[in-house]
Each structure stands twice: as structure tokens, then as C-alpha cells.
XYZ file of C-alpha atoms in Angstrom:
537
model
C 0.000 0.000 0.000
C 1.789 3.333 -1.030
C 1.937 5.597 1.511
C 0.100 8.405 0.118
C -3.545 9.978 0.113
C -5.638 7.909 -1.570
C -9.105 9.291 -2.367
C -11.221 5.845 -2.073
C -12.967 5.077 1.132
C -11.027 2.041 1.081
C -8.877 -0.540 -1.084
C -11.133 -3.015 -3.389
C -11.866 -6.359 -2.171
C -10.366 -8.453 -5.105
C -9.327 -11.783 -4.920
C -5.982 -11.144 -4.232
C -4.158 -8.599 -1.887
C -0.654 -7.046 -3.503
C 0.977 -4.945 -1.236
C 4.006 -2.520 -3.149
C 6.006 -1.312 -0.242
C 8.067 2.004 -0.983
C 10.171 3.651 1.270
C 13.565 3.791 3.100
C 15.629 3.011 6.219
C 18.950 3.771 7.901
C 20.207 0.431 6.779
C 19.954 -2.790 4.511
C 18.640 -5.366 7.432
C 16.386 -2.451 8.735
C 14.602 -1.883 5.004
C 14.527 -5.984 4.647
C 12.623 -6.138 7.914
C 10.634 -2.884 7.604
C 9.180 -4.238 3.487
C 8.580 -8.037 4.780
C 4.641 -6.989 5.078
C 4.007 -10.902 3.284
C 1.624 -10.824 6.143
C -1.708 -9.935 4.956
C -2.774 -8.406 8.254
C 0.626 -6.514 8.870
C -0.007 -5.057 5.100
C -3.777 -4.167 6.075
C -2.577 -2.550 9.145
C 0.245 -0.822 7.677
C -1.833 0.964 4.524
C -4.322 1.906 7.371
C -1.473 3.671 9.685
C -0.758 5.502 6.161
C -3.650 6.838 5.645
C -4.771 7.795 9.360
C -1.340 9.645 9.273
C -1.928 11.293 6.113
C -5.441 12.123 7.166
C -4.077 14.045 9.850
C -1.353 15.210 8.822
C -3.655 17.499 6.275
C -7.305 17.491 8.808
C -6.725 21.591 9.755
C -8.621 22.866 6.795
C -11.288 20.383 5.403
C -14.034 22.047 2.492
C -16.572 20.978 0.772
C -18.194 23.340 -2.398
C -20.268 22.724 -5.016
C -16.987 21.414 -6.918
C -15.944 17.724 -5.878
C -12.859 18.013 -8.065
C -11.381 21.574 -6.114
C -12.365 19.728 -2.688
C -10.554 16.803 -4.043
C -7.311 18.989 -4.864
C -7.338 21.879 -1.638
C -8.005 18.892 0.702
C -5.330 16.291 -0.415
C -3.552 16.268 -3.362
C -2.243 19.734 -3.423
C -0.577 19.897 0.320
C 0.562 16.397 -0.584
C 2.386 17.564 -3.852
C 3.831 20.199 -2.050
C 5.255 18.465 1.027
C 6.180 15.477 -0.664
C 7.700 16.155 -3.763
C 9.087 19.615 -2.698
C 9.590 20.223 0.586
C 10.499 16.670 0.896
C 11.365 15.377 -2.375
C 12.340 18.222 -3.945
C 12.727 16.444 -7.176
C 12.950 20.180 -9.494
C 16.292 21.245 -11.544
C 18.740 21.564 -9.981
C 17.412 19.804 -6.620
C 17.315 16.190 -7.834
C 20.262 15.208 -5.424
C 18.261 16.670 -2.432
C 19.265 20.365 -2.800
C 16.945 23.202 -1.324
C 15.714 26.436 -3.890
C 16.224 29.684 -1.797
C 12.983 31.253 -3.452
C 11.718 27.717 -3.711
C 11.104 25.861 -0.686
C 10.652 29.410 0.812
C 7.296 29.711 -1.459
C 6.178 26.283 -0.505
C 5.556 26.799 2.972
C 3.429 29.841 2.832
C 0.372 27.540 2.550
C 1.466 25.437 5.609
C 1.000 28.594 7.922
C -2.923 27.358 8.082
C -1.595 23.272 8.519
C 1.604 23.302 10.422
C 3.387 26.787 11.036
C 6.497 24.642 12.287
C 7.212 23.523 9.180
C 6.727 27.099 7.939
C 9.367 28.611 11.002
C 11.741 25.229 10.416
C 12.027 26.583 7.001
C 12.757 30.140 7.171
C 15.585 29.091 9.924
C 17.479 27.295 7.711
C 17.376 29.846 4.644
C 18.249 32.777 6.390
C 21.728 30.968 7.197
C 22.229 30.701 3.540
C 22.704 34.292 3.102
C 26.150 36.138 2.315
C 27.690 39.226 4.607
C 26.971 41.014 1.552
C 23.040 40.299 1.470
C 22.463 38.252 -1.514
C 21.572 34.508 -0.753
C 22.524 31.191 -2.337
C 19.863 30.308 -5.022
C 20.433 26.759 -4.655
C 22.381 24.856 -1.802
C 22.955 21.136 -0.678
C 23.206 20.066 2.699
C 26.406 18.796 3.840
C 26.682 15.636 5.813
C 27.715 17.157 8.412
C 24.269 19.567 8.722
C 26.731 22.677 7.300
C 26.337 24.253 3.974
C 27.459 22.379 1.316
C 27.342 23.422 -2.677
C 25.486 25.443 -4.214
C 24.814 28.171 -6.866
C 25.857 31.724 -5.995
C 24.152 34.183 -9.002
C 23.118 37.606 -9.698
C 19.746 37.276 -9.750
C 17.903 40.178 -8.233
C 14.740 38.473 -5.835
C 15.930 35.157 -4.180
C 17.046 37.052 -1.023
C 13.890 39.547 -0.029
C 12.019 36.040 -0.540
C 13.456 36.006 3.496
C 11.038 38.817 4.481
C 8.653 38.566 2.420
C 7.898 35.038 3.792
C 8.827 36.180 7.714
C 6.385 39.084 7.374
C 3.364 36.692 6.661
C 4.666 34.125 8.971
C 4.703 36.623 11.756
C 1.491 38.211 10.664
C 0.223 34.592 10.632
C 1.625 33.138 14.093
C 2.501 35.991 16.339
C 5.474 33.986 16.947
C 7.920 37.449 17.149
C 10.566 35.439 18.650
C 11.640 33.857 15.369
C 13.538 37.106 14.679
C 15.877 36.851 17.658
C 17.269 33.093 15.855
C 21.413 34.076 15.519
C 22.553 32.370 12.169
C 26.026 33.191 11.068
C 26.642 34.341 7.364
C 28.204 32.990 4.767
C 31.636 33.744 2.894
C 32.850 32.440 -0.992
C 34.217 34.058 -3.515
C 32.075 36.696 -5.651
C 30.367 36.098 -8.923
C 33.351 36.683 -11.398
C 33.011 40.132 -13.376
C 30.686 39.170 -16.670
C 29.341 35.914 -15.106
C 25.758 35.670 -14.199
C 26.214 32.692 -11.585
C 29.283 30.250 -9.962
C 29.372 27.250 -7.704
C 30.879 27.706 -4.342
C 31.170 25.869 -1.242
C 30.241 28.395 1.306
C 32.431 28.585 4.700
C 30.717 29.872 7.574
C 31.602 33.724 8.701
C 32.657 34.494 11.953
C 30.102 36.739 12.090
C 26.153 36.045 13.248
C 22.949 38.308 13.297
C 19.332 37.567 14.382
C 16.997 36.767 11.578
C 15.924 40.376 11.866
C 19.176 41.117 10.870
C 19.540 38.648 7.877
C 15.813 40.360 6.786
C 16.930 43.705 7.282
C 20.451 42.979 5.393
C 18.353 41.151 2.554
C 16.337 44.271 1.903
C 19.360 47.191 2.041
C 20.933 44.623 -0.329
C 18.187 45.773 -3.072
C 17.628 49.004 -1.536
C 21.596 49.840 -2.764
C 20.849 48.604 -6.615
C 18.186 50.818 -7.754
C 18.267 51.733 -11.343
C 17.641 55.169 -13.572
C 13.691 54.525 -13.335
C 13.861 54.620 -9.586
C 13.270 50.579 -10.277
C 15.369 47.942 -8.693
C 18.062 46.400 -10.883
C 16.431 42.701 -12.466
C 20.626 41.785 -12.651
C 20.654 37.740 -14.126
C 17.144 37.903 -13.884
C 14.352 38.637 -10.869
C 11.813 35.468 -10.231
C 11.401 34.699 -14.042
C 15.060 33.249 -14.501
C 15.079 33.023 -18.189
C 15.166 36.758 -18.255
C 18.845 36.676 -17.828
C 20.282 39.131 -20.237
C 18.828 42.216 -19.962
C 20.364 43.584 -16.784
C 23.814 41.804 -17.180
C 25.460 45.133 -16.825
C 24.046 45.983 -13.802
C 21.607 49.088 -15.478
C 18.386 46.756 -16.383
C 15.472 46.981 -14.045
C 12.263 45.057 -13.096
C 8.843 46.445 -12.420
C 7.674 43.252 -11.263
C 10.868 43.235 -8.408
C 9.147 46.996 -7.747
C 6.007 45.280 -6.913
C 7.684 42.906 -4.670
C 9.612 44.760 -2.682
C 6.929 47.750 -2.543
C 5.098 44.886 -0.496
C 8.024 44.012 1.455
C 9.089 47.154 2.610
C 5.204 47.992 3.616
C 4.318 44.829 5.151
C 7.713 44.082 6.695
C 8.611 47.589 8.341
C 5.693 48.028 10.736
C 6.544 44.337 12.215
C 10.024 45.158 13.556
C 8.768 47.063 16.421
C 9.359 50.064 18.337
C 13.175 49.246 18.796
C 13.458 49.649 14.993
C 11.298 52.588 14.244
C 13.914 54.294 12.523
C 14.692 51.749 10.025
C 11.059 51.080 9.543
C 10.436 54.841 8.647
C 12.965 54.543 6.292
C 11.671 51.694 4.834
C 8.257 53.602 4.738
C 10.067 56.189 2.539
C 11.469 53.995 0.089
C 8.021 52.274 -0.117
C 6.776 56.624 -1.263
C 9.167 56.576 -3.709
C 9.163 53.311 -5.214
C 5.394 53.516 -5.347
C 6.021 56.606 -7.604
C 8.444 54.781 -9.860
C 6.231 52.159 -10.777
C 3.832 54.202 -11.966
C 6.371 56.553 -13.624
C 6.327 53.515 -15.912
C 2.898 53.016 -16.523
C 1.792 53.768 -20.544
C -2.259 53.920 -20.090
C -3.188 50.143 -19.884
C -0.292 48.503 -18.511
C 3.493 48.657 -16.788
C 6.234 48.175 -18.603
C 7.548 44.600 -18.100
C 10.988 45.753 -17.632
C 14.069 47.828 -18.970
C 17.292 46.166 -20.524
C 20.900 47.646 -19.982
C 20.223 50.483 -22.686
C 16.970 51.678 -20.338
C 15.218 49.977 -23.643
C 12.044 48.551 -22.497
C 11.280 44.744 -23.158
C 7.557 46.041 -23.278
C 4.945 42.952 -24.054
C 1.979 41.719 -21.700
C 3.524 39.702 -18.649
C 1.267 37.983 -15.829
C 3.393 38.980 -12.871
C 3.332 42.879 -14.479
C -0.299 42.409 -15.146
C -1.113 40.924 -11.243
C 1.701 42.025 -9.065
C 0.786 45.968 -9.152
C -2.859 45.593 -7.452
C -1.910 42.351 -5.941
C 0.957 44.502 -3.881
C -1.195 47.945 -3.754
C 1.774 49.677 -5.612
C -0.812 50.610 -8.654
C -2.456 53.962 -7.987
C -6.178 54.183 -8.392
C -7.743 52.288 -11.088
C -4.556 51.212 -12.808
C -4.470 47.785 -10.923
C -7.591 46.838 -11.855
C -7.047 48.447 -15.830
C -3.423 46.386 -15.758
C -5.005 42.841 -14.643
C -7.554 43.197 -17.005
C -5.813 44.525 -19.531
C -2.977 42.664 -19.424
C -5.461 39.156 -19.364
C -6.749 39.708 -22.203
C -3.735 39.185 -24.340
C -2.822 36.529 -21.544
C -5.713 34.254 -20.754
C -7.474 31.482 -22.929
C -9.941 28.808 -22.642
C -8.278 26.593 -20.223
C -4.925 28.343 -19.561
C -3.418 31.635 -18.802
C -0.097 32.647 -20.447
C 2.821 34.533 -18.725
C 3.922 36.235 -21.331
C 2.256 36.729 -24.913
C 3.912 36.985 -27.547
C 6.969 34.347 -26.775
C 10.536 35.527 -27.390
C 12.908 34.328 -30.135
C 15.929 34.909 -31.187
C 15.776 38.195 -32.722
C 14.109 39.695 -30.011
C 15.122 43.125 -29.808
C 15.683 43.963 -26.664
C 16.983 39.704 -26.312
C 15.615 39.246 -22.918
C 17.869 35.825 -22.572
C 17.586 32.109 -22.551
C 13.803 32.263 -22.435
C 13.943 33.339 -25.908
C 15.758 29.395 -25.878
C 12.262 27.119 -25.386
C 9.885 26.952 -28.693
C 7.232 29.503 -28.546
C 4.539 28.326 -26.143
C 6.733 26.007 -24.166
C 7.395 27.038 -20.147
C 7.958 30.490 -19.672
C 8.433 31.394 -22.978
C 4.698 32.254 -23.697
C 3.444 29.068 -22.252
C 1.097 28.660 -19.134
C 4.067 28.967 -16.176
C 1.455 27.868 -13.635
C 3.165 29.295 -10.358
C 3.446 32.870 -11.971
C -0.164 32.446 -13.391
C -1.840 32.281 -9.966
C -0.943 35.565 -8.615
C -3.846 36.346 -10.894
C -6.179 34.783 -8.299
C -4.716 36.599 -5.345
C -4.980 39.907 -7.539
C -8.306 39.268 -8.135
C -9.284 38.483 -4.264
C -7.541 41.320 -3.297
C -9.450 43.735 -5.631
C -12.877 41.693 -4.192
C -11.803 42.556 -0.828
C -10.910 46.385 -1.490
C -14.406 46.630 -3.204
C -15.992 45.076 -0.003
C -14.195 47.791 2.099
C -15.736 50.411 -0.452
C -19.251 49.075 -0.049
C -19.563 48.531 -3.668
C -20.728 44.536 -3.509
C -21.433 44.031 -7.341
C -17.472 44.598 -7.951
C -16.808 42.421 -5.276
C -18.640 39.881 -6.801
C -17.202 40.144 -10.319
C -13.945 40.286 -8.568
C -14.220 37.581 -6.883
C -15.848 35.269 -9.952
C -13.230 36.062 -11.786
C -10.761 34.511 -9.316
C -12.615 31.898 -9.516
C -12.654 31.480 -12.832
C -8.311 31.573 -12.899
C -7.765 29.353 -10.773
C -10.431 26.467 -12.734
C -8.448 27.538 -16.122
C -4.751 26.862 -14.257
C -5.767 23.746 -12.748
C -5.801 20.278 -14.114
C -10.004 19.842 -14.030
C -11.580 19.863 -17.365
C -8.499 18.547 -18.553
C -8.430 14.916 -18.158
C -11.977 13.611 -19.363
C -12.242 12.450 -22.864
C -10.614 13.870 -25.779
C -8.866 16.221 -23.522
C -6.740 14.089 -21.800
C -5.072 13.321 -25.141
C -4.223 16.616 -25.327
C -3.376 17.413 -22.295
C -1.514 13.997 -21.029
C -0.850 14.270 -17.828
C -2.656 12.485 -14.207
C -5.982 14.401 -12.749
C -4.669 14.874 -8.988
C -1.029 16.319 -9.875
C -0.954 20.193 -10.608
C 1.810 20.898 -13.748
C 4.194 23.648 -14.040
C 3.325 24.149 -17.612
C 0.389 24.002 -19.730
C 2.280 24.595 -23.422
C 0.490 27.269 -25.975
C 2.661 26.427 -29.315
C 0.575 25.857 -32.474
C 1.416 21.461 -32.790
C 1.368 21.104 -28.776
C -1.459 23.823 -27.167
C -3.010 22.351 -23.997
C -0.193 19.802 -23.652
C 1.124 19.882 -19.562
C 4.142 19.608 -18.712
C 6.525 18.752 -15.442
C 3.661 17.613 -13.125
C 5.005 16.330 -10.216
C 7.994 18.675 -9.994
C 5.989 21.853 -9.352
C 5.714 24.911 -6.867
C 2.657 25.616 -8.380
C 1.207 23.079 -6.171
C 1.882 25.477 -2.923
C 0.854 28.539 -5.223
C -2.462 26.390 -6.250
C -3.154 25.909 -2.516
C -2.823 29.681 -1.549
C -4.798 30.757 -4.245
C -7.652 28.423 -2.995
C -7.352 29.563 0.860
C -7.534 33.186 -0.757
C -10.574 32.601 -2.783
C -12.284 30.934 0.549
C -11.334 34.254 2.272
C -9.336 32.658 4.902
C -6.742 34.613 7.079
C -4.212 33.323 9.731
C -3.773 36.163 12.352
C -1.950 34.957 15.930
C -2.090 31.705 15.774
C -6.248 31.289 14.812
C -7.835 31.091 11.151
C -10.231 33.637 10.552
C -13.114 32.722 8.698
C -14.645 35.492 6.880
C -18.280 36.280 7.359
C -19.573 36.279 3.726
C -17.969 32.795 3.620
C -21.317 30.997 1.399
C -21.581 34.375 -0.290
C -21.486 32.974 -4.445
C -17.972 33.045 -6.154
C -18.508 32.771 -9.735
C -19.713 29.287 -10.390
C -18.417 27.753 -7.167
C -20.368 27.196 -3.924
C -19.044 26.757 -0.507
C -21.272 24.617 1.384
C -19.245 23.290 4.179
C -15.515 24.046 5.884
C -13.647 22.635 8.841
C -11.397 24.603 10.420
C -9.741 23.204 13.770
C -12.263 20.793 14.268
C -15.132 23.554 14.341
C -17.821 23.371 11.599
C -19.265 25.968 8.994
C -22.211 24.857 7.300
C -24.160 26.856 5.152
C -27.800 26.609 5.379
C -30.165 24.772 2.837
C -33.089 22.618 3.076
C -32.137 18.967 3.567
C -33.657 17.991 0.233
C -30.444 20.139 -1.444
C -28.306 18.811 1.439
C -29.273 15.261 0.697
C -28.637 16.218 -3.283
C -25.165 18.003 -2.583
C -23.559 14.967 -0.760
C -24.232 12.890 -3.880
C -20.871 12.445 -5.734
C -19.012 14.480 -3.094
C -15.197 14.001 -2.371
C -14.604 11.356 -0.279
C -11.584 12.190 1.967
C -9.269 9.804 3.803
């Protein structure tokens, strides 16, 4: 019996039992001993362990809606894919041999502040001591035997570091738990990317000196705060979180409105958490926030942001998901132009049953040549394909617009706002894609959430890397956004307009810490509603 979350009440009663055991132990005789389940009861009793573990393990947040298929998914298989194959797997470039992503593994746990905030805390321990004395991060690391750093990828790239605070600032927002910032991690020392490289391979020694995490936060953000660019933007260097935009800011002059975005919502979310002891730094931060704010939309040219500026201050100006989402999602845009770059910017991006991240692809003779994104066919990954993890900030955009337009007493936006989310995140995930003469198409399993969906004219609606995937986490964020849920100190706040419609999907029942939400109906519909219902482990 795999250990893993099946759906089915229970296994079939053929005439014959096979029990596949997978796993591993410290040693040969211990993995002999631990897979001799010959023993029909021992096998019985050891798929039921599984699944009572993996029942619990994923019981804080149980919902049931009008959809069977996105119960199926926010209930078990998407905090599954995500702990399994990346938190604990992490089975991804670069991280087949067991190595961690700084920006990675760092986005995976943000959905595990509503199941286990430990794992969330565990986490951002052990990435803040992968951070240089200068302020810039290891993208990529092993762990050495010995529990030490041990190799990994030292680059240019302009985001994987304020991943640090952007992550502590929910986790803190989330938990309460202010005494994470007083962990002392020492630095790291290596050797410098070489002058014209975009990346090297060290292995890291550890400095003599230490700082609480606060520290390694507040380091991580000066480090961008220093490299700010001739459009008051910060500089993109070997690329900001889409890596195959690698070229344009080799220099050091290229910047990123998208990296504006982010740290706009670092600096304002992260400043008024370091307390009174720190009020100067946070005012500071608070300034920056101003004037970034006012350099995003220095850059805006009446429907949309520009996606970013090469070396030359050229702009690589086409419609971009994270430059259509990120400027309401943050609350960088000024009035309206959130709401006028989302939809804007969607409707050169968004199709049937996908949403693109950037339309058109690159090639070759790009002018400005963003880099080796321009490298993949057109339609394939990030090069104008869906890039499923970027493509969900488009649901969190979305909610976040609802919400402001619930604040502003105007419900009908709310509404549309909200359906709209709604109707993302069904187009992103796998449902609808697996029945019939789709699943030809599309090729890959129902319950696994794919990096790509492919746009190209001889492969559209093809998937791509399924089990390898942060979209999984992203997936699983999205959903607790749409369902309005909040963790503040520790507790899960359910909103009140929880049953209010969203688009085409119905909440009719959530579980949050044991405590029941139902939403009432006559038990005619109830009866009806149960019928073909997930059925959870």
C-alpha cells in the first residue's frame, strides 16, 4: 500500500491482496525487515497507519463546495504535492540530489501557515543561514553531511534574497510567533560572482560573524535598496523570479517592475513588524516604499506597466502575468490602474483553459533579447506558455481587488472580482483537462498540478513537469484566498460572507480546527449536494 492519500474510502476487495512497499531506512537489514509486510494483516494494518497519518497530517482545513474536483485537490492532493515532492522530495532542476531552492522551498511553505506553522518557522531558519555578509543569498544549496552548507549556486539574480522577508512578514502576521527574529545564524563567505558571469558554484564557509533573523531580513532588503536603477526601479541583474530573463540587466543598469512590486510589499508589510526598537529603520523603509510607489507608476503607458528595462533603459515592453497581477496584488498601482493592468494585461494573456505569462513568446531576434527564455519553442514554459506558479498571482490579484471593493461598499465589484478569481484558478488547474478527448491533449494524471500548460501551435493544452511543481503550494494559496481565509496569531479567521457565491463555485461546508461551517439549505439540497461528493481519507 503506497503511503500516500488515496481518495477511495477504502482498497477493493479483489481476490488477491498485492501490497508494493516504498520507502527507506537507515540500513539494509532495517529496510529488509521494515518491506517483509508478506503478512496480509501486517499489510492491512500498515496501509491503514498511512492513511490515518496522512489524514491528519492534512485534517486543519477540510471544504466541501459545489466542486468535488477543487475539494478533491485543496483537501489532499495539493498539500501532498507540495510536502512530498518539494519540501520533501524536492525532485525540481537543480534539486534532484536533495538540494533546497532559496525562493523555492521558501514559497512552498506559505500555505502550511494554516496546517503546520512549524514547518513554515523550520524553514525560514534554515534559509536565512544561507545568506552572504553582503546580502544576496545562495539560489540553490545542498546540505552537507555534516548539517553545514554544502554546494550550491551563488548568481546575480535580483529576488531570491527579499524572498526572506517577504515570507517572515506573513509568517509573523500569521503566528505571532515574534521570537523567530531573535534566531542568531552566522553568514556565509565564498568568492564573488566573477566580473561578466551571471552565476558560480561555491562551497560556502561559515563567517565568523552572526545576526538575528531580523538582521539577515533587514540585510536582505538594504541589499536591493543599494541597486536601484535610472527609473527609480530595482536592478532585475541575471534575472528577478522569471530566470530566463537573464540578459537584460547583465550590466548591472536593467530593471524590473515586477521586483518593484515585490519589494513595494516588502518594505510595507515588513517595516511596521520590527517594532518600536526599529522605528527608525522602519520609517525609512516607509520612505522607500513613497518613492518606489512613484516609480512604478512613472512607468505606466495607459493600460499597462512596462515589463521591464534592458541595460540600454530599452524597455522589453509585451503583456507579462506577474506585471499584469503584481501591481494591485501589492497595492503599488495607484487608483484604477491595478484593476485596468489585470484586465488589460489578461486579455492578451488568458485562454480557454490556460493563462499565459507572457504573450507573444521571445525568439531569437528579439530586440531587446531578454535571454535564454527566448531558448524554449514559442509556447513552451515560460516562454509564452502557461508557467502555472506565476499564473496564480492572478487569483490573489483578483481576491484582493474583491476585498478592497468590499471595504468600499460597492458589492457588485466584489462579486465580479471575486468570480473572476474563480474562474483563474479552474483555467490553471488540471479539471476539465483529463476527461475524454482532452486528456489526449493534455496527457498528464488528474490529482497532480503541472508547471506548464504549453500554448505552441502542434502542442497547445499539452502539460508539462507535473510532479515537480511549486505551483502546487501557489495552487493551494490561491484556494485559501478565494475561501477568504486569514491566519492572524495563531487562529484562522473565517470570513463572514464565507457561502456568499464566487462565480460558479459554492461553498457549502468548511472545517477549520475541528469547528464546523455549514451553510444553510433545506435537507432535500443537502441530501442532493452529498451525492458524488469528495470522499476524503
Amino acid at each position: 500500500a503506497c503511503a500516500s492519500p488515496w481518495i477511495a474510502a477504502g482498497p477493493p476487495t479483489p481476490a488477491t491482496w498485492v501490497a508494493v512497499v516504498l520507502g527507506q531506512a537507515a540500513s539494509q537489514g532495517e529496510a529488509l525487515a521494515q518491506a517483509n509486510l508478506r503478512d496480509p494483516v501486517a499489510a492491512r494494518a500498515a496501509y491503514a497507519a498511512s492513511r490515518a497519518w496522512w489524514a491528519e497530517r492534512f485534517s486543519g482545513i477540510r471544504v466541501e463546495t459545489s466542486d468535488p474536483g477543487f475539494d478533491r485537490l485543496v483537501n489532499v492532493w495539493l498539500p501532498y504535492q507540495a510536502l512530498a515532492a518539494r519540501l520533501w522530495g524536492r525532485t525540481g532542476p537543480n534539486q534532484r540530489g536533495g538540494a533546497y531552492g532559496f525562493r523555492d522551498q521558501l514559497q512552498d511553505v506559505l500555505p502550511f501557515l494554516f496546517l503546520d506553522s512549524r514547518l513554515a518557522r523550520r524553514q525560514i531558519v534554515l534559509h536565512a543561514g544561507q545568506q552572504f555578509r553582503e546580502g544576496d543569498v545562495l539560489k540553490w544549496w545542498h546540505v552537507a553531511p555534516d548539517g553545514r552548507t554544502g554546494l550550491g549556486q551563488r548568481t546575480t539574480a535580483s529576488d531570491p534574497h527579499l524572498w526572506l522577508p517577504y515570507v517572515v512578514a506573513r509568517y509573523l502576521e500569521a503566528t505571532g510567533d515574534r521570537s523567530v527574529l531573535d534566531e542568531r545564524l552566522p553568514y556565509l563567505e565564498a568568492p564573488p560572482v566573477p566580473p561578466g558571469a551571471i552565476d558560480t558554484v561555491v562551497n560556502p564557509s561559515p563567517s565568523r560573524e552572526t545576526d538575528t533573523l531580523l538582521g539577515h531580513c533587514q540585510r536582505a532588503i538594504g541589499y536591493t535598496l543599494a541597486r536601484m536603477g535610472r527609473h527609480g526601479l530595482p536592478l532585475v541583474g541575471s534575472g528577478d523570479w522569471n530566470d530566463g530573463m537573464d540578459a537584460a540587466g547583465r550590466q548591472g543598469r536593467g530593471e524590473s517592475t515586477w521586483l518593484g512590486c515585490f519589494l513595494y510589499d516588502v518594505l510595507t508589510r515588513f517595516g511596521p513588524l520590527m517594532g518600536d526598537a526599529h522605528a527608525a529603520e522602519a520609517g525609512r523603509y516607509a520612505a522607500a516604499a513613497v518613492a518606489l510607489k512613484a516609480a512604478i507608476n512613472g512607468v505606466w503607458r495607459g493600460e499597462h506597466y512596462v515589463f521591464m528595462f534592458d541595460d540600454d533603459g530599452e524597455p522589453l515592453d509585451r503583456p507579462s502575468v506577474m506585471t499584469a497581477a503584481w501591481p494591485a496584488l501589492s497595492g503599488a498601482a495607484d487608483d484604477g490602474r491595478g484593476v485596468a493592468a489585470l484586465e488589460g494585461g489578461l486579455r492578451h494573456l488568458e485562454r480557454q483553459d490556460r493563462i499565459l505569462l507572457v504573450s507573444p513568446p521571445f525568439d531569437e531576434n528579439s530586440n531587446p533579447y531578454p535571454g535564454r527564455i527566448a531558448e524554449y519553442p514559442p509556447g513552451v514554459r515560460e516562454n509564452g506558455g502557461q508557467y502555472t506558479h506565476g499564473a496564480t498571482w492572478t487569483v490573489d490579484a483578483f481576491m484582493r481587488l474583491a476585498d478592497q471593493a468590499r471595504q468600499d461598499g460597492d458589492a457588485e465589484a466584489a462579486r465580479h472580482f471575486a468570480g473572476r478569481a474563480v474562474e483563474c484558478w479552474f483555467k490553471i488547474s488540471p479539471l476539465g483537462k483529463t476527461e475524454g478527448e482532452a486528456l489526449a491533449i493534455y496527457g498528464l494524471a488528474p490529482h497532480q498540478q503541472p508547471a506548464d500548460i504549453y500554448d505552441g501551435p502542434e502542442y497547445g493544452g499539452r502539460g508539462g513537469w507535473s510532479w515537480y511543481s511549486g505551483s502546487a503550494s501557489r495552487m493551494l494559496s490561491a484556494a485559501y484566498a478565494i475561501l477568504g481565509l486569514r491566519m492572524q496569531d495563531g487562529l484562522c479567521r473565517v470570513p463572514d460572507d464565507l457561502f456568499a457565491p464566487k462565480g460558479n463555485l459554492a461553498v457549502r461546508r468548511l472545517v477549520v480546527g475541528g469547528v464546523v461551517h455549514e451553510a444553510p439549505r433545506h435537507d432535500a439540497e443537502a441530501a442532493g449536494d452529498r451525492e458524488g461528493a469528495a470522499v476524503l481519507p
